[in-house]
Short mmCIF file of C-alpha atoms and ligand atoms in Angstrom, two decimals:
data_model
loop_
_atom_site.label_atom_id
_atom_site.label_comp_id
_atom_site.label_asym_id
_atom_site.label_seq_id
_atom_site.Cartn_x
_atom_site.Cartn_y
_atom_site.Cartn_z
CA MET A 1 -88.01 7.60 -108.43
CA ILE A 2 -85.21 5.56 -109.76
CA ARG A 3 -82.85 3.26 -107.91
CA ILE A 4 -79.28 2.78 -109.26
CA SER A 5 -76.81 0.24 -108.02
CA ILE A 6 -73.23 0.37 -109.19
CA LEU A 7 -71.19 -2.84 -108.76
CA THR A 8 -67.49 -2.02 -108.85
CA LEU A 9 -64.04 -2.94 -107.63
CA CYS A 10 -63.16 0.76 -107.16
CA PRO A 11 -65.84 2.28 -105.04
CA GLU A 12 -63.60 5.22 -104.16
CA GLU A 13 -63.74 6.35 -107.82
CA PHE A 14 -67.34 7.44 -107.24
CA ALA A 15 -66.69 9.66 -104.17
CA SER A 16 -66.66 13.04 -106.03
CA PHE A 17 -69.39 11.95 -108.48
CA LEU A 18 -71.76 11.34 -105.60
CA LYS A 19 -71.20 14.92 -104.48
CA THR A 20 -72.09 16.52 -107.74
CA PRO A 21 -75.30 18.63 -107.81
CA LEU A 22 -76.98 16.20 -110.26
CA ILE A 23 -76.71 13.44 -107.74
CA GLU A 24 -76.98 15.27 -104.43
CA ARG A 25 -80.02 17.28 -105.48
CA ASN A 26 -81.95 14.26 -106.82
CA VAL A 27 -81.13 12.13 -103.76
CA ALA A 28 -82.26 14.93 -101.47
CA SER A 29 -85.52 15.34 -103.32
CA GLY A 30 -86.23 11.59 -103.28
CA ILE A 31 -86.01 11.14 -107.09
CA LEU A 32 -82.88 9.00 -106.93
CA ARG A 33 -81.55 6.31 -104.61
CA ILE A 34 -78.00 5.32 -105.50
CA GLU A 35 -75.69 2.75 -103.91
CA ILE A 36 -72.15 1.67 -104.60
CA VAL A 37 -71.49 -1.98 -104.02
CA ASP A 38 -68.02 -3.26 -103.67
CA ILE A 39 -67.71 -6.55 -105.49
CA ARG A 40 -64.76 -7.47 -103.34
CA ASP A 41 -67.12 -7.75 -100.33
CA CYS A 42 -68.64 -10.78 -101.96
CA ALA A 43 -65.27 -12.60 -102.54
CA PRO A 44 -64.46 -15.29 -100.05
CA GLY A 45 -61.45 -15.76 -97.77
CA SER A 46 -59.12 -13.23 -96.30
CA PHE A 47 -57.48 -12.60 -99.72
CA ARG A 48 -60.82 -11.65 -101.31
CA LYS A 49 -59.66 -12.91 -104.63
CA ILE A 50 -61.85 -11.45 -107.34
CA ASP A 51 -59.84 -12.13 -110.41
CA ASP A 52 -57.69 -14.88 -111.85
CA SER A 53 -55.61 -15.70 -114.95
CA PRO A 54 -57.40 -16.73 -118.14
CA TYR A 55 -57.73 -20.41 -119.01
CA GLY A 56 -55.78 -21.15 -122.17
CA GLY A 57 -53.19 -18.50 -121.37
CA GLY A 58 -53.03 -14.76 -122.25
CA ALA A 59 -52.32 -11.46 -120.64
CA GLY A 60 -53.86 -10.04 -117.50
CA THR A 61 -56.52 -11.33 -115.17
CA ILE A 62 -60.24 -11.97 -115.52
CA LEU A 63 -62.99 -11.06 -113.12
CA ARG A 64 -64.39 -14.27 -111.58
CA VAL A 65 -68.09 -15.30 -111.82
CA GLN A 66 -68.83 -16.05 -108.18
CA PRO A 67 -68.26 -12.62 -106.55
CA VAL A 68 -70.25 -10.94 -109.30
CA GLU A 69 -73.08 -13.45 -108.99
CA ASP A 70 -73.28 -12.90 -105.23
CA ALA A 71 -73.10 -9.15 -105.52
CA LEU A 72 -75.96 -9.20 -108.05
CA LYS A 73 -78.02 -11.48 -105.87
CA ALA A 74 -77.58 -9.16 -102.97
CA VAL A 75 -78.96 -6.11 -104.81
CA CYS A 76 -81.36 -7.36 -107.35
CA ASP A 77 -85.07 -8.13 -107.27
CA ARG A 78 -87.54 -8.84 -110.03
CA ASN A 79 -87.66 -5.22 -111.18
CA SER A 80 -83.90 -4.95 -111.64
CA HIS A 81 -82.44 -4.26 -115.02
CA ILE A 82 -78.77 -5.34 -115.21
CA VAL A 83 -76.45 -3.43 -117.57
CA ILE A 84 -72.93 -4.83 -118.23
CA THR A 85 -70.44 -2.20 -119.32
CA SER A 86 -68.19 -3.48 -121.99
CA PRO A 87 -66.46 -2.29 -125.17
CA ALA A 88 -68.25 -5.20 -126.84
CA GLY A 89 -71.62 -3.74 -125.83
CA LYS A 90 -74.29 -2.00 -127.92
CA PRO A 91 -73.26 1.63 -128.50
CA PHE A 92 -74.94 3.67 -125.82
CA LYS A 93 -77.26 6.28 -127.40
CA GLN A 94 -79.53 9.01 -126.11
CA LYS A 95 -82.48 6.76 -126.70
CA ASP A 96 -81.02 4.14 -124.40
CA ALA A 97 -80.63 6.83 -121.76
CA GLY A 98 -84.39 7.52 -122.22
CA ARG A 99 -85.28 3.90 -121.93
CA LEU A 100 -83.16 3.33 -118.76
CA ALA A 101 -84.57 6.46 -117.20
CA LYS A 102 -88.00 4.85 -117.07
CA MET A 103 -86.88 1.81 -115.13
CA GLN A 104 -87.31 1.20 -111.42
CA HIS A 105 -83.85 -0.23 -110.76
CA VAL A 106 -80.80 -0.06 -112.93
CA VAL A 107 -77.77 -2.13 -112.03
CA LEU A 108 -74.49 -1.18 -113.62
CA LEU A 109 -71.74 -3.66 -113.57
CA CYS A 110 -68.24 -2.22 -113.93
CA GLY A 111 -65.47 -4.52 -115.10
CA HIS A 112 -61.79 -4.22 -114.62
CA TYR A 113 -58.53 -5.78 -115.70
CA GLU A 114 -58.94 -7.75 -118.88
CA GLY A 115 -62.69 -7.99 -118.50
CA TYR A 116 -65.12 -10.69 -117.37
CA ASP A 117 -65.27 -14.44 -117.28
CA ALA A 118 -67.65 -15.02 -120.23
CA ARG A 119 -70.24 -16.64 -118.03
CA ILE A 120 -70.89 -13.30 -116.30
CA TYR A 121 -72.55 -12.01 -119.51
CA GLU A 122 -75.43 -14.42 -118.92
CA TYR A 123 -76.53 -12.37 -115.92
CA GLY A 124 -76.98 -9.15 -117.88
CA ASP A 125 -80.14 -7.86 -119.42
CA GLU A 126 -77.97 -5.86 -121.86
CA MET A 127 -74.41 -4.89 -122.57
CA LEU A 128 -73.52 -1.22 -123.28
CA SER A 129 -70.40 0.41 -124.63
CA ILE A 130 -69.76 4.15 -124.42
CA GLY A 131 -67.54 4.15 -127.52
CA ASP A 132 -65.04 2.31 -129.66
CA TYR A 133 -62.07 2.43 -127.33
CA VAL A 134 -60.94 0.38 -124.37
CA LEU A 135 -60.83 1.99 -120.96
CA SER A 136 -59.28 0.30 -117.95
CA GLY A 137 -62.49 0.08 -115.98
CA GLY A 138 -66.26 0.42 -116.20
CA GLU A 139 -66.45 3.20 -113.63
CA LEU A 140 -66.29 6.12 -116.14
CA PRO A 141 -68.83 4.38 -118.46
CA ALA A 142 -71.13 4.01 -115.46
CA VAL A 143 -70.86 7.73 -114.64
CA VAL A 144 -71.49 8.59 -118.35
CA ILE A 145 -74.62 6.42 -118.39
CA ILE A 146 -76.01 7.79 -115.15
CA GLN A 147 -75.37 11.40 -116.14
CA ALA A 148 -77.20 10.82 -119.43
CA LEU A 149 -80.14 9.00 -117.85
CA MET A 150 -80.59 11.24 -114.85
CA ARG A 151 -81.34 14.23 -117.11
CA LEU A 152 -84.30 12.25 -118.41
CA VAL A 153 -85.73 10.95 -115.13
CA ASP A 154 -89.09 12.62 -114.46
CA GLY A 155 -88.69 15.60 -112.15
CA SER A 156 -84.96 15.81 -112.51
CA MET A 157 -84.78 18.66 -115.05
CA LYS A 158 -87.15 21.09 -116.64
CA LYS A 159 -89.06 19.34 -119.43
CA GLU A 160 -88.34 22.03 -122.07
CA SER A 161 -84.61 21.95 -121.59
CA VAL A 162 -84.50 18.22 -122.10
CA MET A 163 -86.87 18.22 -125.05
CA GLU A 164 -84.83 20.47 -127.28
CA GLU A 165 -81.40 18.94 -126.68
CA SER A 166 -79.18 17.19 -129.20
CA PHE A 167 -80.33 13.83 -130.42
CA GLU A 168 -83.97 14.44 -129.54
CA GLU A 169 -85.74 13.62 -132.79
CA GLY A 170 -82.37 12.40 -134.13
CA LEU A 171 -80.92 15.84 -134.72
CA LEU A 172 -78.15 17.83 -133.12
CA GLU A 173 -78.97 20.97 -131.24
CA TYR A 174 -79.38 24.31 -133.07
CA PRO A 175 -76.82 27.09 -132.31
CA GLN A 176 -77.48 29.04 -129.06
CA TYR A 177 -76.45 32.57 -128.13
CA THR A 178 -76.44 34.78 -125.03
CA LYS A 179 -75.74 38.45 -124.24
CA PRO A 180 -74.34 40.63 -125.73
CA SER A 181 -76.17 40.66 -129.09
CA ASP A 182 -73.13 42.12 -130.75
CA TYR A 183 -69.68 40.91 -129.66
CA LYS A 184 -66.80 42.71 -131.41
CA GLY A 185 -68.94 42.83 -134.60
CA LYS A 186 -70.10 39.19 -134.37
CA LYS A 187 -73.89 39.50 -134.31
CA VAL A 188 -76.52 37.19 -133.01
CA PRO A 189 -78.89 36.19 -135.92
CA GLU A 190 -81.58 38.86 -136.28
CA ILE A 191 -84.47 36.42 -136.03
CA LEU A 192 -83.68 35.45 -132.46
CA LEU A 193 -84.21 39.04 -131.34
CA SER A 194 -87.46 39.34 -133.27
CA GLY A 195 -89.75 37.94 -130.57
CA ASN A 196 -91.60 36.01 -133.30
CA HIS A 197 -91.73 32.57 -131.66
CA GLU A 198 -93.18 30.74 -134.63
CA ALA A 199 -90.34 32.05 -136.92
CA ILE A 200 -87.73 31.29 -134.25
CA ARG A 201 -88.94 27.70 -133.97
CA GLU A 202 -88.77 27.30 -137.73
CA TRP A 203 -85.29 28.78 -137.93
CA ARG A 204 -84.02 26.50 -135.12
CA ARG A 205 -85.41 23.44 -136.85
CA LYS A 206 -83.59 24.34 -140.07
CA GLU A 207 -80.36 25.06 -138.23
CA ALA A 208 -80.57 21.80 -136.33
CA LEU A 209 -80.82 20.00 -139.66
CA LYS A 210 -77.89 21.99 -141.08
CA GLN A 211 -75.74 21.20 -138.05
CA THR A 212 -76.57 17.53 -138.35
CA GLU A 213 -75.82 17.44 -142.06
CA THR A 214 -72.45 19.10 -141.42
CA TYR A 215 -71.21 17.36 -138.33
CA ARG A 216 -73.04 14.02 -138.09
CA PRO A 217 -74.47 13.05 -141.52
CA ASP A 218 -74.59 9.42 -140.18
CA LEU A 219 -77.45 10.43 -137.96
CA LEU A 220 -79.59 11.13 -141.02
CA LYS A 221 -78.95 7.72 -142.45
CA LYS A 222 -82.00 6.04 -143.69
CA LYS A 223 -84.00 3.95 -141.23
CA GLU A 224 -86.61 2.68 -143.73
CA ILE A 225 -86.46 -0.27 -145.96
CA ASP A 226 -85.77 0.48 -149.60
CA PRO A 227 -89.33 0.67 -151.05
CA ALA A 228 -88.43 -1.16 -154.26
CA LEU A 229 -86.84 -4.08 -152.35
CA LYS A 230 -89.76 -4.20 -149.90
CA ASN A 231 -92.11 -4.28 -152.83
CA TYR A 232 -90.27 -7.06 -154.55
CA ILE A 233 -90.19 -9.21 -151.44
CA ASP A 234 -93.83 -8.55 -150.46
CA GLU A 235 -95.02 -9.45 -153.99
CA ASN A 236 -92.80 -12.37 -154.81
CA ILE A 237 -91.38 -13.96 -151.67
CA LEU A 238 -93.99 -13.62 -148.91
CA PRO A 239 -96.81 -15.09 -150.99
CA GLN A 240 -94.79 -18.32 -151.29
CA TYR A 241 -95.52 -18.95 -147.58
CA LYS A 242 -99.28 -19.18 -148.20
CA ASP A 243 -99.20 -22.94 -148.89
CA TYR A 244 -96.78 -23.82 -146.06
CA GLU A 245 -98.08 -25.54 -142.88
CA GLU A 246 -99.75 -23.34 -140.33
CA SER A 247 -96.90 -23.08 -137.92
CA HIS A 248 -94.47 -21.74 -140.60
CA GLY A 249 -96.98 -19.99 -142.77
CA LEU A 250 -97.32 -16.28 -143.59
CA SER A 251 -98.32 -15.19 -140.14
CA HIS A 252 -95.23 -16.70 -138.61
CA ILE A 253 -93.01 -15.00 -141.22
CA LYS A 254 -94.72 -11.72 -140.52
CA THR A 255 -94.02 -12.10 -136.72
CA VAL A 256 -90.37 -12.95 -137.44
CA ILE A 257 -90.09 -9.84 -139.67
CA GLU A 258 -91.73 -7.65 -137.06
CA ASN A 259 -89.46 -8.99 -134.25
CA SER A 260 -86.37 -8.60 -136.48
CA LEU A 261 -87.06 -4.97 -137.24
CA GLU A 262 -87.72 -4.27 -133.62
CA LEU A 263 -84.31 -5.84 -132.71
CA CYS A 264 -82.61 -3.99 -135.54
CA LYS A 265 -83.57 -0.67 -134.10
CA ASP A 266 -81.02 -0.97 -131.36
CA LEU A 267 -78.27 -2.53 -133.36
CA GLU A 268 -75.82 -1.41 -136.05
CA ALA A 269 -77.41 -3.51 -138.73
CA ASP A 270 -78.55 -2.73 -142.27
CA ILE A 271 -82.33 -2.65 -142.26
CA ASP A 272 -82.57 -3.85 -145.87
CA MET A 273 -80.50 -6.95 -145.05
CA VAL A 274 -82.50 -7.58 -141.86
CA TYR A 275 -85.73 -7.49 -143.76
CA THR A 276 -84.45 -9.83 -146.54
CA VAL A 277 -83.04 -12.38 -144.13
CA ALA A 278 -86.29 -12.49 -142.11
CA ALA A 279 -88.34 -12.84 -145.30
CA TYR A 280 -86.31 -15.76 -146.74
CA HIS A 281 -85.40 -17.62 -143.63
CA ASP A 282 -88.00 -20.36 -143.94
CA ILE A 283 -88.68 -20.35 -147.62
CA GLY A 284 -86.72 -23.59 -148.12
CA LEU A 285 -89.62 -25.46 -146.38
CA ARG A 286 -90.89 -26.11 -149.80
CA TYR A 287 -88.39 -28.99 -149.92
CA GLY A 288 -89.30 -30.29 -146.49
CA ARG A 289 -88.36 -29.58 -142.97
CA GLU A 290 -85.01 -31.31 -142.83
CA ASP A 291 -82.27 -28.99 -144.06
CA HIS A 292 -84.77 -26.30 -144.84
CA GLU A 293 -82.27 -23.71 -143.74
CA THR A 294 -79.80 -24.80 -146.41
CA HIS A 295 -82.52 -24.65 -149.01
CA SER A 296 -83.64 -21.26 -147.84
CA GLY A 297 -79.99 -20.06 -148.04
CA ARG A 298 -79.57 -21.37 -151.56
CA TRP A 299 -82.86 -19.73 -152.66
CA LEU A 300 -81.70 -16.41 -151.34
CA GLN A 301 -78.30 -16.73 -152.92
CA GLU A 302 -79.65 -17.72 -156.33
CA ASP A 303 -82.19 -14.92 -156.44
CA LYS A 304 -80.77 -12.71 -159.25
CA LYS A 305 -83.06 -9.91 -158.48
CA LEU A 306 -81.52 -9.26 -155.07
CA ARG A 307 -78.37 -8.05 -156.82
CA ASN A 308 -80.23 -4.88 -157.53
CA TRP A 309 -79.84 -3.93 -153.90
CA PHE A 310 -76.91 -5.98 -152.47
CA THR A 311 -73.24 -6.75 -153.17
CA GLU A 312 -72.04 -10.33 -153.49
CA GLU A 313 -70.60 -10.11 -150.01
CA GLU A 314 -73.79 -8.92 -148.54
CA ILE A 315 -75.62 -11.74 -150.27
CA ARG A 316 -73.15 -14.23 -148.76
CA THR A 317 -73.63 -12.79 -145.28
CA MET A 318 -77.44 -13.02 -145.70
CA LYS A 319 -77.29 -16.59 -146.98
CA GLU A 320 -75.19 -17.58 -143.92
CA ALA A 321 -77.61 -15.80 -141.61
CA VAL A 322 -80.52 -17.77 -143.03
CA GLU A 323 -78.53 -21.00 -142.65
CA ASP A 324 -77.67 -20.16 -139.07
CA HIS A 325 -81.27 -19.43 -137.85
CA ARG A 326 -82.25 -22.84 -136.54
CA ALA A 327 -82.84 -23.38 -132.86
CA SER A 328 -81.01 -26.70 -132.84
CA ARG A 329 -77.82 -25.10 -133.99
CA LYS A 330 -75.17 -25.10 -131.25
CA GLU A 331 -72.77 -22.40 -132.47
CA ARG A 332 -73.39 -18.72 -132.43
CA PRO A 333 -74.58 -17.48 -135.89
CA ARG A 334 -71.71 -16.01 -137.91
CA SER A 335 -73.01 -12.45 -138.13
CA ILE A 336 -75.37 -10.07 -136.38
CA TYR A 337 -77.97 -10.88 -139.12
CA GLY A 338 -77.94 -14.50 -138.08
CA CYS A 339 -78.31 -13.51 -134.42
CA ILE A 340 -81.22 -11.21 -135.23
CA VAL A 341 -83.27 -13.73 -137.22
CA ALA A 342 -82.50 -16.55 -134.81
CA GLU A 343 -83.68 -14.45 -131.92
CA ALA A 344 -86.70 -13.15 -133.74
CA ASP A 345 -87.63 -16.71 -134.68
CA ARG A 346 -87.68 -17.94 -131.11
CA ASP A 347 -91.07 -17.25 -129.88
CA VAL A 348 -90.52 -18.32 -126.29
CA ASP A 349 -93.93 -17.29 -125.04
CA PRO A 350 -94.61 -20.17 -122.61
CA LYS A 351 -98.28 -20.65 -123.47
CA ARG A 352 -97.57 -20.59 -127.20
CA VAL A 353 -94.65 -22.99 -126.83
CA ILE A 354 -96.93 -25.57 -125.13
CA CYS A 355 -99.77 -25.01 -127.60
CA ARG A 356 -97.44 -25.58 -130.56
CA CYS A 357 -95.86 -28.58 -129.02
CA VAL A 358 -99.17 -30.18 -128.28
CA GLN A 359 -100.32 -29.58 -131.86
CA TYR A 360 -97.12 -31.01 -133.26
CA GLU A 361 -97.09 -34.23 -131.22
CA THR A 362 -100.80 -34.95 -131.70
CA ALA A 363 -100.49 -34.50 -135.46
CA HIS A 364 -97.50 -36.80 -135.58
CA TYR A 365 -98.82 -39.55 -133.27
CA PRO A 366 -102.60 -39.66 -133.86
CA GLU A 367 -102.70 -43.25 -132.55
CA ALA A 368 -101.02 -42.53 -129.16
CA ASP A 369 -103.11 -42.36 -125.98
CA GLU A 370 -103.06 -39.40 -123.61
CA GLY A 371 -100.29 -40.73 -121.43
CA GLU A 372 -97.94 -41.46 -124.35
CA ILE A 373 -98.58 -38.09 -125.97
CA LEU A 374 -97.98 -36.22 -122.72
CA GLU A 375 -94.72 -38.04 -122.27
CA LYS A 376 -93.60 -36.98 -125.71
CA ILE A 377 -94.66 -33.35 -125.22
CA ILE A 378 -92.91 -33.00 -121.97
CA GLY A 379 -89.82 -34.83 -123.23
CA HIS A 380 -89.52 -32.37 -126.05
CA ILE A 381 -90.07 -29.28 -123.92
CA LYS A 382 -87.35 -30.47 -121.48
CA GLU A 383 -84.93 -31.30 -124.25
CA LYS A 384 -85.30 -27.94 -125.87
CA TYR A 385 -86.14 -25.43 -123.06
CA GLY A 386 -84.87 -27.25 -119.96
CA GLU A 387 -81.86 -26.12 -117.86
CA ASN A 388 -79.40 -27.72 -120.30
CA GLY A 389 -81.74 -27.65 -123.36
CA TYR A 390 -80.46 -26.97 -126.77
CA LEU A 391 -82.25 -23.68 -127.27
CA LYS A 392 -79.85 -20.78 -127.20
CA LEU A 393 -80.66 -17.09 -127.12
CA TRP A 394 -78.04 -15.05 -128.95
CA LEU A 395 -79.19 -11.52 -128.26
CA PRO A 396 -80.31 -10.22 -124.91
CA CYS A 397 -84.01 -9.97 -125.71
CA ARG A 398 -85.90 -9.68 -122.49
CA LYS A 399 -89.25 -11.14 -123.71
CA ASN A 400 -87.66 -14.45 -124.77
CA ARG A 401 -85.49 -14.76 -121.70
CA GLU A 402 -88.40 -14.18 -119.37
CA GLY A 403 -90.45 -16.73 -121.23
CA LEU A 404 -87.61 -19.27 -120.93
CA ALA A 405 -87.38 -18.59 -117.21
CA VAL A 406 -91.07 -19.35 -116.78
CA LEU A 407 -90.83 -22.59 -118.70
CA ARG A 408 -87.86 -23.70 -116.64
CA LYS A 409 -89.74 -22.96 -113.44
CA TRP A 410 -92.65 -25.03 -114.61
CA ILE A 411 -90.30 -27.85 -115.45
CA ILE A 412 -88.54 -27.72 -112.04
CA THR A 413 -91.73 -27.53 -110.00
CA GLY A 414 -93.48 -30.19 -112.15
CA GLU A 415 -96.32 -27.80 -112.92
CA ILE A 416 -95.51 -28.44 -116.61
CA VAL A 417 -97.38 -31.80 -116.42
CA GLU A 418 -100.73 -30.28 -115.48
CA ILE A 419 -100.37 -27.34 -117.87
CA CYS A 420 -99.68 -29.63 -120.86
CA LYS A 421 -102.49 -31.95 -119.86
CA GLU A 422 -104.95 -29.04 -119.74
CA GLU A 423 -103.83 -27.82 -123.15
CA LEU A 424 -103.99 -31.33 -124.62
CA GLN A 425 -107.62 -31.79 -123.33
CA LYS A 426 -108.58 -28.32 -124.58
CA GLN A 427 -107.25 -29.08 -128.07
CA ARG A 428 -108.91 -32.56 -128.21
CA LYS A 429 -112.23 -31.10 -127.20
CA SER A 430 -112.17 -28.39 -129.84
CA SER A 431 -111.13 -30.76 -132.64
N1 SAH B 501 -60.28 -7.15 -122.62
C1 SAH B 501 -61.54 -6.41 -122.80
C2 SAH B 501 -61.47 -5.02 -122.25
C3 SAH B 501 -61.60 -4.96 -120.83
S1 SAH B 501 -61.59 -3.30 -120.26
C4 SAH B 501 -61.89 -6.38 -124.25
O1 SAH B 501 -60.99 -6.40 -125.07
O2 SAH B 501 -63.06 -6.25 -124.60
C5 SAH B 501 -62.08 -3.42 -118.59
C6 SAH B 501 -63.51 -3.01 -118.27
O3 SAH B 501 -63.63 -1.62 -118.58
C7 SAH B 501 -64.57 -3.63 -119.04
O4 SAH B 501 -64.97 -4.86 -118.40
C8 SAH B 501 -65.70 -2.58 -118.98
O5 SAH B 501 -66.43 -2.69 -117.73
C9 SAH B 501 -64.93 -1.33 -119.01
N2 SAH B 501 -64.86 -0.72 -120.33
C10 SAH B 501 -63.73 -0.53 -121.09
N3 SAH B 501 -64.00 0.15 -122.26
C11 SAH B 501 -65.33 0.34 -122.21
C12 SAH B 501 -66.22 1.00 -123.22
N4 SAH B 501 -65.80 1.48 -124.36
N5 SAH B 501 -67.55 1.04 -122.89
C13 SAH B 501 -67.99 0.51 -121.71
N6 SAH B 501 -67.17 -0.13 -120.82
C14 SAH B 501 -65.94 -0.19 -121.06
#
């Protein structure tokens, strides 16, 4: 059972869509609950003003934050997954449809006019685009997303028909035929009439590959790191981290690499560049913590060997990405590679944040008593993770955002004091 809420300014555009068999059948059988929410109902006053002109001038009008926030509040609970439709979103793929199909509640926000007030994006769990063109509203994108995901909701379609479709296993579908077997001399391939299921499966697989090579060679693009590059980095770069302090040692780098590769799966980013940036991002710590990102960037740029795999421009992009990874940086990183490594580097697991912070402060102020240390720890956590803290998340990565929400709650309720105190006492006891 999946619940879908569509937030729109044009509810009437969904009238015929709601009557299609895909929707009616699944609503009737209890697999789907779908609701259309008119954002206008959340706008105040008799004019119901939902848009306004952009600050700084420019064409058109922009959707205001307040009606959207109120509409979201009215439909969401903690199981809701909010998707913002936008040409700036991640390209919507079959595997996103599969991912969304497994959720309990998907909320689709449809924009209109010139788009959204930028602050609206903060409410989304992700942003999806259905292609590189600009439509006048998010209603068709919402329909596209729902049609794709409903086919994959358990119980909605026969398993076999879904399993062999295009994009499953990254290939297009093989050619299909129906009666007659001979149409004006154009014959159906012999093998399909043979009844030999094993041979038919084999033939279909080969044909699927052929179709993909012909029509969508980009789908066969490599998704693995160049083995020679990986080998060079694993043998020459990663071992450098062995003598770095615990919190930025090899295990930290391995975590950042792993997180980066995970984020890269859903983005249009070059996997070799992602791996390289993650591997080099902290290497400048050899020259101390201050400015380590600049040293890391220089190290990467001066590494002659990397020219075996990358152009000068790619190297510049990677150097900038490494420079942009620090949490204290206020501006958005200059490329997707900077965003990936920055996000992968933020381990906002609340318990680990506190553990790291306690370790850091006690090591730096060995003389301080419990009260003083606690004050420093909590001060740092508020400054970095608090409501207006300097930590910024650049990609919508749910794990980090949830961790941040927990920390903020602890700060607001004051629970943070007890939690830090417990951790401090635990660490003191064990040392
Ligand atoms: N000025 C914006 C475009 C706004 S189009 C820009 O240049 O990015 C208005 C709305 O239509 C968007 O808010 C979005 O909801 C929807 N939309 C337009 N094109 C889309 C696409 N390719 N994928 C998903 N949504 C799209």
